[in-house]
CSV table of C-alpha atoms and ligand atoms in Angstrom, one decimal:
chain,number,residue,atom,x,y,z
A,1,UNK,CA,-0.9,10.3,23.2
A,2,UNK,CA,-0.1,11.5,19.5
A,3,UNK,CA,-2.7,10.5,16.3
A,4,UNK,CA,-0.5,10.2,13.8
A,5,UNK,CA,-2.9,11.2,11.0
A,6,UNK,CA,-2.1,10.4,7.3
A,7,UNK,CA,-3.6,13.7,5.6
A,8,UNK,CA,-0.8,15.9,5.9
A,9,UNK,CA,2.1,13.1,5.2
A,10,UNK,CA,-0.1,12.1,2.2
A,11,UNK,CA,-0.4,15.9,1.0
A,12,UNK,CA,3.7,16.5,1.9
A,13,UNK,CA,3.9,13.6,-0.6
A,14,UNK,CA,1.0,14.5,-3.1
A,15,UNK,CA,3.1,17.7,-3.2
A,16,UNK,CA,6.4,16.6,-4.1
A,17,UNK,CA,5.2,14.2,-6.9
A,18,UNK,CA,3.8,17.4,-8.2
A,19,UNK,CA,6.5,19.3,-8.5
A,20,UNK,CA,8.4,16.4,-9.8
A,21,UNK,CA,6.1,15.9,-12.2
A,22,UNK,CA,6.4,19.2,-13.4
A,23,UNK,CA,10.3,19.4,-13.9
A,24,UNK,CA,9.8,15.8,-15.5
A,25,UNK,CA,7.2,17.2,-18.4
A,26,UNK,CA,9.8,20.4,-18.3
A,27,UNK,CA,13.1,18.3,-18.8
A,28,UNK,CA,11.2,15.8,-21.4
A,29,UNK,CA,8.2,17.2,-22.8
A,30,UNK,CA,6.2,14.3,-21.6
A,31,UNK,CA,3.5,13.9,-19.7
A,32,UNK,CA,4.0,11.0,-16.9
A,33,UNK,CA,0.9,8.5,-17.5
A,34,UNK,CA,-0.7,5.9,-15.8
A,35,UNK,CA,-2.8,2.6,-17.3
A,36,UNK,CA,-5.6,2.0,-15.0
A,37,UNK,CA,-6.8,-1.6,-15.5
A,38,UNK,CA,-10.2,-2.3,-14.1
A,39,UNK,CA,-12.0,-6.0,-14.5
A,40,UNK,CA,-15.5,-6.1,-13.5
A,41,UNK,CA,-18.2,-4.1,-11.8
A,42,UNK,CA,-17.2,-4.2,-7.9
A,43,UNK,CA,-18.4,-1.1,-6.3
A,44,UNK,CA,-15.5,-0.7,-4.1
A,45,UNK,CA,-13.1,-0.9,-6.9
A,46,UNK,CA,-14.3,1.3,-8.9
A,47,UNK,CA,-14.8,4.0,-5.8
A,48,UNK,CA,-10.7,2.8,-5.2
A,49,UNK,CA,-10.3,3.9,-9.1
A,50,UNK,CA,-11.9,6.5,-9.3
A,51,UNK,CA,-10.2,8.2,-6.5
A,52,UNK,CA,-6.4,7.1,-7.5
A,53,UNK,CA,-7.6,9.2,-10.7
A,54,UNK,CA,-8.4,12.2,-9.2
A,55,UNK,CA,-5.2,11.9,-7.5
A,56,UNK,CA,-3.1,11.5,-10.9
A,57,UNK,CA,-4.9,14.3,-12.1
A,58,UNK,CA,-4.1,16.8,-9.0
A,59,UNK,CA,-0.7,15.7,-9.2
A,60,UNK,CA,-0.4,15.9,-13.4
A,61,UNK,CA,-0.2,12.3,-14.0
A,62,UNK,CA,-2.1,11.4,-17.0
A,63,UNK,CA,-4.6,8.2,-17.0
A,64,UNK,CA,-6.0,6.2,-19.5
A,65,UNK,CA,-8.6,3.5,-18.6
A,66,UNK,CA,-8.7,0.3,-19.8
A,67,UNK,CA,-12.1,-1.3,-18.4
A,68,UNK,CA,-13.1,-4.6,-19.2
A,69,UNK,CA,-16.5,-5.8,-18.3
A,70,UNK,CA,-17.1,-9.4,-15.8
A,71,UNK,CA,-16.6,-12.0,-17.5
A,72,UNK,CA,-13.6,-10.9,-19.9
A,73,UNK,CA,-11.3,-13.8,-20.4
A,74,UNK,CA,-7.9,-14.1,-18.7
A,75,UNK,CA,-6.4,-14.4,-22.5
A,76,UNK,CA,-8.3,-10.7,-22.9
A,77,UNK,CA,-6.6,-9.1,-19.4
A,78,UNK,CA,-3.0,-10.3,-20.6
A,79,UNK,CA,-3.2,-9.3,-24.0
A,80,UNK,CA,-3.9,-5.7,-22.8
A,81,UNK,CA,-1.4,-5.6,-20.1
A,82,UNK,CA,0.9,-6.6,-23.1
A,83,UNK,CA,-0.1,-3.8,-25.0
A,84,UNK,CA,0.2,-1.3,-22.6
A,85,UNK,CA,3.8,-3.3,-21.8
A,86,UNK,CA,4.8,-2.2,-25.6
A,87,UNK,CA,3.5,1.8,-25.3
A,88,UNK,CA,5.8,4.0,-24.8
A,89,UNK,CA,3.2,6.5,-23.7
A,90,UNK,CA,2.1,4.5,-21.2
A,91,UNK,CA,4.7,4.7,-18.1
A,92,UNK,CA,3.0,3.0,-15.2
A,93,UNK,CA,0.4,0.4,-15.1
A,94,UNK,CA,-2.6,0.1,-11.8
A,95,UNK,CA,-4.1,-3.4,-12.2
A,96,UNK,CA,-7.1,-2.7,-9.4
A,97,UNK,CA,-7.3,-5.8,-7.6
A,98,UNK,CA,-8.9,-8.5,-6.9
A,99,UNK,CA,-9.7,-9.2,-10.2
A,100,UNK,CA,-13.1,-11.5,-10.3
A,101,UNK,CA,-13.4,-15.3,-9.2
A,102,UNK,CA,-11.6,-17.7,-11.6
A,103,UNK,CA,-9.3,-15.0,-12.8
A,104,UNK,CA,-5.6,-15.9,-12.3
A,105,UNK,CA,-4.0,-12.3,-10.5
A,106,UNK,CA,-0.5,-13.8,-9.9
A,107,UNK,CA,0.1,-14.9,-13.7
A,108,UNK,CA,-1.7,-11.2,-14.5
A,109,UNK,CA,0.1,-9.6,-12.0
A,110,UNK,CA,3.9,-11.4,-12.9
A,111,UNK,CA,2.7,-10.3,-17.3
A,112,UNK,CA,3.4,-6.4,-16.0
A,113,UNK,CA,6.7,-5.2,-17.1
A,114,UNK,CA,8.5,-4.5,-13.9
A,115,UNK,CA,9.6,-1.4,-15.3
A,116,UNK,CA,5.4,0.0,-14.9
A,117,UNK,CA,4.6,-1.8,-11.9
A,118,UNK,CA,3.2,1.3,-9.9
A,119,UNK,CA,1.9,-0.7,-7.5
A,120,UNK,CA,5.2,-2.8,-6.7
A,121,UNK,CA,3.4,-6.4,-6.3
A,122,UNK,CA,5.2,-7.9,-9.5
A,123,UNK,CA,7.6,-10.5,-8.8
A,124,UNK,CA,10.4,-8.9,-9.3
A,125,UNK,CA,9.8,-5.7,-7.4
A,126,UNK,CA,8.9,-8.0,-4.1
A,127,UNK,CA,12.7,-9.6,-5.2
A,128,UNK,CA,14.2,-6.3,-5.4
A,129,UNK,CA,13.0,-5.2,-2.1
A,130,UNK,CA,14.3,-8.6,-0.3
A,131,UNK,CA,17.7,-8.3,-2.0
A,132,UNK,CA,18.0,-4.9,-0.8
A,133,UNK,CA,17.8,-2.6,-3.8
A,134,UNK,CA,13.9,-1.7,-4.1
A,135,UNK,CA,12.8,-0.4,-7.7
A,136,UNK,CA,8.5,-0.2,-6.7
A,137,UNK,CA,7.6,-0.4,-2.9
A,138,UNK,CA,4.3,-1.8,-2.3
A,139,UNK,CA,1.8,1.5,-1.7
A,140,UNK,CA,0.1,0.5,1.7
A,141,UNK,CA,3.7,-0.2,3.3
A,142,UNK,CA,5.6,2.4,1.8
A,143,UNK,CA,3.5,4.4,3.4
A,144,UNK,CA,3.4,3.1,6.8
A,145,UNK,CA,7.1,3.8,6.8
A,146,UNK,CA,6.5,7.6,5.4
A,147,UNK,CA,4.2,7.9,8.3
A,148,UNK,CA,6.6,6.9,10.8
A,149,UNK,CA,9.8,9.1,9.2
A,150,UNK,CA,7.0,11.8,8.7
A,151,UNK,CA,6.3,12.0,12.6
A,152,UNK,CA,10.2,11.4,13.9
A,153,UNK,CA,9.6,7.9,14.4
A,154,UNK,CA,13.0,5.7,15.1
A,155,UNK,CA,12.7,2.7,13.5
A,156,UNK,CA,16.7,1.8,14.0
A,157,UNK,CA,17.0,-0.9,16.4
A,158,UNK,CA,13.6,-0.5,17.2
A,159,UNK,CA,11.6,-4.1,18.7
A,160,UNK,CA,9.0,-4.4,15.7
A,161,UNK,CA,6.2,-6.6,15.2
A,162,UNK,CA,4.6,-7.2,12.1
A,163,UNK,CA,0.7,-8.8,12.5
A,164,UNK,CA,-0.1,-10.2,9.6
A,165,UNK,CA,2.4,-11.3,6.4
A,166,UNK,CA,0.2,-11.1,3.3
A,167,UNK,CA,2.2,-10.4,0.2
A,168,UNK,CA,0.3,-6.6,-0.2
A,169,UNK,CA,1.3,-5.6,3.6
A,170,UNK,CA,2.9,-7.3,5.9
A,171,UNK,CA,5.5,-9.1,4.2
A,172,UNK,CA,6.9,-5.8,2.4
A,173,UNK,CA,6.5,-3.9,5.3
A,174,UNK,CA,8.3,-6.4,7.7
A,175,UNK,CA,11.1,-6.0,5.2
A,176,UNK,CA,11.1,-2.1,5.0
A,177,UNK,CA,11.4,-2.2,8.9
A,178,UNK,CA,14.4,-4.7,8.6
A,179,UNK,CA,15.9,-2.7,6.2
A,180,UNK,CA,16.0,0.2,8.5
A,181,UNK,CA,17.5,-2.0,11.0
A,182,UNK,CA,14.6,-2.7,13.0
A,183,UNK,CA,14.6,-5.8,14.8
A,184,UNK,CA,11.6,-7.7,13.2
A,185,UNK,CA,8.9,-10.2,14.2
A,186,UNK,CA,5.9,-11.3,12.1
A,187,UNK,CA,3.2,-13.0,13.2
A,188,UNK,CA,0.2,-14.6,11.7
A,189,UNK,CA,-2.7,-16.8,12.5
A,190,UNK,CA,-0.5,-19.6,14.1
A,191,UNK,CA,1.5,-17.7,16.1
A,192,UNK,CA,1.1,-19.1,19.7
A,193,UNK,CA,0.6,-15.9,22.2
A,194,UNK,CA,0.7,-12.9,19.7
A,195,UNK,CA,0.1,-11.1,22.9
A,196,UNK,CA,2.8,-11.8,24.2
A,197,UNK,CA,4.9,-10.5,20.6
A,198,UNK,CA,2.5,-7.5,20.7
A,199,UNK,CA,3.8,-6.5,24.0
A,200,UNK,CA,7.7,-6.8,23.4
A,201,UNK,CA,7.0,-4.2,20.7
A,202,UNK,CA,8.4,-0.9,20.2
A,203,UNK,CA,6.6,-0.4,16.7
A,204,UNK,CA,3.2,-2.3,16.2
A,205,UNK,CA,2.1,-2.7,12.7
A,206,UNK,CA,-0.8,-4.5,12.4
A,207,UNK,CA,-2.5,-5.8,9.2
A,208,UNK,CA,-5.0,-8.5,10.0
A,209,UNK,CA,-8.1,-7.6,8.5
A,210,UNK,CA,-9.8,-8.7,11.5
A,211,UNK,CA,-11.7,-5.7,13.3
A,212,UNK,CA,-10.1,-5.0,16.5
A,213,UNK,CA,-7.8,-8.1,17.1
A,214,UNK,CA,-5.7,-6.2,18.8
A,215,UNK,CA,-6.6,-4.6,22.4
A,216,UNK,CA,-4.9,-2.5,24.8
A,217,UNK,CA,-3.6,-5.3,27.0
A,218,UNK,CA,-1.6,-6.3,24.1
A,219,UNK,CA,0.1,-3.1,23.5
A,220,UNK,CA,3.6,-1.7,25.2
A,221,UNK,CA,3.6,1.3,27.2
A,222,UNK,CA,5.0,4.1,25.3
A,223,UNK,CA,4.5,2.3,21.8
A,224,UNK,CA,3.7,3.3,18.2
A,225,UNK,CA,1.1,1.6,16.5
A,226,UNK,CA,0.5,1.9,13.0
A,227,UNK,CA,-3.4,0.8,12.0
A,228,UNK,CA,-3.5,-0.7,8.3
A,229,UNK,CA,-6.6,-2.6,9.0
A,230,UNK,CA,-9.8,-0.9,7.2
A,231,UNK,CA,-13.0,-3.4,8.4
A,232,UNK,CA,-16.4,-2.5,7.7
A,233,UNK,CA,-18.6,-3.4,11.0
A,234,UNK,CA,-22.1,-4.1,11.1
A,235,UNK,CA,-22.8,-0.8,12.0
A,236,UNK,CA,-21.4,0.5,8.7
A,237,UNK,CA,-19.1,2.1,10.5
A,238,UNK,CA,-15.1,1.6,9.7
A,239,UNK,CA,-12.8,0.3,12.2
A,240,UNK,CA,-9.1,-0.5,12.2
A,241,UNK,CA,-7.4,-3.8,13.6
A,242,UNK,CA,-6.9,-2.5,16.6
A,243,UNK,CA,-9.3,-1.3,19.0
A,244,UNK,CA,-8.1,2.5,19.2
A,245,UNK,CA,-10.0,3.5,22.3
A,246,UNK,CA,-8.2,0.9,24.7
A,247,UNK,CA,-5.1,0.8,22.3
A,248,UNK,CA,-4.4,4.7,23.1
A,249,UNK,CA,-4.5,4.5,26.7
A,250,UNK,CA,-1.1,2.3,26.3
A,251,UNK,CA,0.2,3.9,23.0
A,252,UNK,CA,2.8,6.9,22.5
A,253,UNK,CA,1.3,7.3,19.6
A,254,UNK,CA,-1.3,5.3,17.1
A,255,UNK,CA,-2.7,6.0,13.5
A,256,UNK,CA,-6.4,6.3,13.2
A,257,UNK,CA,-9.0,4.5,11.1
A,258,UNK,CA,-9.9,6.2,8.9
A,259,UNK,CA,-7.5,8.5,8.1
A,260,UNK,CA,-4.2,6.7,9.0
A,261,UNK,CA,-2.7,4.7,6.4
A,262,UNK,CA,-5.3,4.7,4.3
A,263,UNK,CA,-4.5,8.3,2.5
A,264,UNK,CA,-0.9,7.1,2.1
A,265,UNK,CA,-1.5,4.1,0.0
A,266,UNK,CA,-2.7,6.5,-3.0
A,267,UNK,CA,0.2,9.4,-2.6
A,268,UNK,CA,2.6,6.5,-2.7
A,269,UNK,CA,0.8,4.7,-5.8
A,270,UNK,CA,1.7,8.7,-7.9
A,271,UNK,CA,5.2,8.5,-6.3
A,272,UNK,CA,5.4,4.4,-8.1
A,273,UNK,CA,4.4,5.9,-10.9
A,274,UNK,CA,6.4,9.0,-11.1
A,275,UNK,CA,9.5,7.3,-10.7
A,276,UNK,CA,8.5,4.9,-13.2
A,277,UNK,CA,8.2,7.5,-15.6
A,278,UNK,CA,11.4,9.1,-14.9
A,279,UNK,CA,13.2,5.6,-15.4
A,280,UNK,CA,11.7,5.3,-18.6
A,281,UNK,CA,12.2,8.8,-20.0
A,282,UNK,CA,15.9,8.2,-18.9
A,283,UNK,CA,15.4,11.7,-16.4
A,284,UNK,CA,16.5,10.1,-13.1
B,1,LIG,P1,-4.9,-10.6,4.2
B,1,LIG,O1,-4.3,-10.9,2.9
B,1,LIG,O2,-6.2,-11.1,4.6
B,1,LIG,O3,-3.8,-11.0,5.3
B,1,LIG,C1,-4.1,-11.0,6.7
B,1,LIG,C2,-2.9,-11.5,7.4
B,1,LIG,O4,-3.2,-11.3,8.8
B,1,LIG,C3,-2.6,-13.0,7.2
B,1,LIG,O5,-1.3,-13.1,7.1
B,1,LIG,C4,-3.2,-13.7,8.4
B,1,LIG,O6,-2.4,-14.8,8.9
B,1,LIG,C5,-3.1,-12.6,9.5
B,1,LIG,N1,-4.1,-12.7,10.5
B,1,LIG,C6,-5.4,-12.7,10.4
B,1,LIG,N2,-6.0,-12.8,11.6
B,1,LIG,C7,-5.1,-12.9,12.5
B,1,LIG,C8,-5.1,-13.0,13.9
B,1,LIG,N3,-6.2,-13.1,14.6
B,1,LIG,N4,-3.9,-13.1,14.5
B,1,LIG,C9,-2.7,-13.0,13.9
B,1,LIG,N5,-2.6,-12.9,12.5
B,1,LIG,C10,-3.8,-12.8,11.8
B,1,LIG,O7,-5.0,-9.0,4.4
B,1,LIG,P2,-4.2,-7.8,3.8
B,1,LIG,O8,-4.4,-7.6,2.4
B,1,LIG,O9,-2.8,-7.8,4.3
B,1,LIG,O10,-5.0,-6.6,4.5
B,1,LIG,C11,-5.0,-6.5,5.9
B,1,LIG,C12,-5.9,-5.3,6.3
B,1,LIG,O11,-5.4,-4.1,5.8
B,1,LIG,C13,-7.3,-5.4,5.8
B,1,LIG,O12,-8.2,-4.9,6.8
B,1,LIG,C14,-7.3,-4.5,4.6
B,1,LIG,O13,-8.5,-4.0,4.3
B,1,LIG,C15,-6.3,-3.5,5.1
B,1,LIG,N6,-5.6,-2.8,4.0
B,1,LIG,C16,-5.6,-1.4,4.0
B,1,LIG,C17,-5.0,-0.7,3.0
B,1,LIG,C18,-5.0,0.8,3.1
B,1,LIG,O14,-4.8,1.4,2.1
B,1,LIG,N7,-5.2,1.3,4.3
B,1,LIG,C19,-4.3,-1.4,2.0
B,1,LIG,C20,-4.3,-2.7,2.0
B,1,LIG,C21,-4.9,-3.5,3.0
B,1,LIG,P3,-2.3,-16.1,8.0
B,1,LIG,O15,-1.3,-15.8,6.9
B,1,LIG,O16,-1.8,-17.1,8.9
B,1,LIG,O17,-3.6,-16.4,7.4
């Protein structure tokens, strides 16, 4: 049984956004930058934040912060993101989300020029990615697939089952799997025996945010499993949606939790916002 562990995929990444980086700033004189929009005091977020900015700054993306304390008004949050919209300094935009209760994320989320979306949520990146011609891939899935190419993976005409179909994971990733010609199934909290879809899988991606719904019964022999779940138990302790000690007694291979997708989410948010720079400075 094979960990497929996110580190060195995320590094391989972290490492070509560098040097693309550099030849950008070379070729333009520019410096790629990135508007980090944060709303509120949530401890997690600002952890998430904190580290996507270390990140730029390894890779030589620039950040500027724009921080707005709770209780900012909605009118406040869109007037920035049309500000940053307008600066032509400013070539990618992270809105870290969720914003607060009572604040309206789709109409905040849909005020982002497409052109900075470095997290690809806005409406029309999700379009472009369902018609076939993705501008910015959602983070978390993009690298689920980078994982799989990283580690030799065959995702053509593969069986895949997607659990779960939020608009962050599982719908983007179900169609980055389709669009490698996977044969895809999503399921969700009505499906009637996801065990029974678990099992006809090939590829297992599973993004439920329920600790552990998955167990070993459910899983092929010989198949690949790719964790996105991150679930803090009880304990304190982190655990995936799968339960990876029953799970790997059945799988070819599985991703850990932590370090599984999680590293890749951030090394694909610098490789959004690289290319979003490049567009812009009219370098690609
Ligand atoms: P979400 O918005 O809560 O969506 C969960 C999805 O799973 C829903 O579609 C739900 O179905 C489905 N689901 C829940 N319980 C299920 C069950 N028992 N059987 C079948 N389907 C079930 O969550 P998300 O944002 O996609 O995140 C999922 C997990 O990934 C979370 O643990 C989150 O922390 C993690 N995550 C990790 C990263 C990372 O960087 N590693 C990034 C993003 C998310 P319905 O649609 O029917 O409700």
């Amino acid at each position: 049984m094979q960990i497929l562990h996110g580190r060195p995929v995320a590094d391989k990444v972290l490492a070509e956004v560098k040097a693309g980086v550099a030849a950008l700033k070379q070729k333009t004189g520019v410096e790629p930058t990135l508007a980090v929009i944060l709303v509120g005091e949530d401890p997690a977020s600002q952890i998430y934040v904190r580290n996507k900015k270390r990140a730029a700054d390894e890779v030589g993306i620039a950040s500027r912060d724009f921080l707005f304390p709770q209780g900012c008004t909605q009118a406040e949050l869109l007037d920035t993101i049309r500000r940053i919209n307008a600066d032509p300094a400013l070539h990618g935009i992270l809105l870290q989300l969720p914003l607060p209760k009572g604040m309206d994320e789709d109409q905040a989320v849909a005020a982002i020029a497409p052109q900075k979306d470095a997290d690809g949520l806005h409406p029309m990146s999700l379009g472009n990615l369902l018609g076939g011609k993705p501008t910015a891939v959602p983070c978390t899935p993009a690298g689920c697939i980078e994982i799989l190419d990283h580690y030799g993976i065959p995702i053509e005409g593969a069986e895949a089952v997607m659990v779960g179909r939020s608009r962050l994971v599982g719908k983007p990733l179900a169609q980055l799997l389709l669009a490698r010609n996977a044969t895809v199934t999503m399921c969700h909290t009505r499906t009637r025996d996801l065990a029974a879809h678990c099992r006809r899988a090939d590829i297992l991606c599973v993004a439920a945010g329920k600790p552990r719904v998955i167990t070993g019964d459910m899983i092929k022999e010989g198949a690949v499993v790719i964790d996105v779940g991150v679930n803090r138990l009880d304990t304190g302790k982190l655990a995936g949606d799968v339960d990876f000690e029953s799970a790997s007694q059945r799988a070819r291979a599985i991703t850990p939790v932590p370090g599984g997708v999680g590293p890749m989410t951030i090394a694909m948010l610098m490789k959004n916002t690289l290319l979003a720079a490049t567009r812009q400075l009219g370098a690609a």
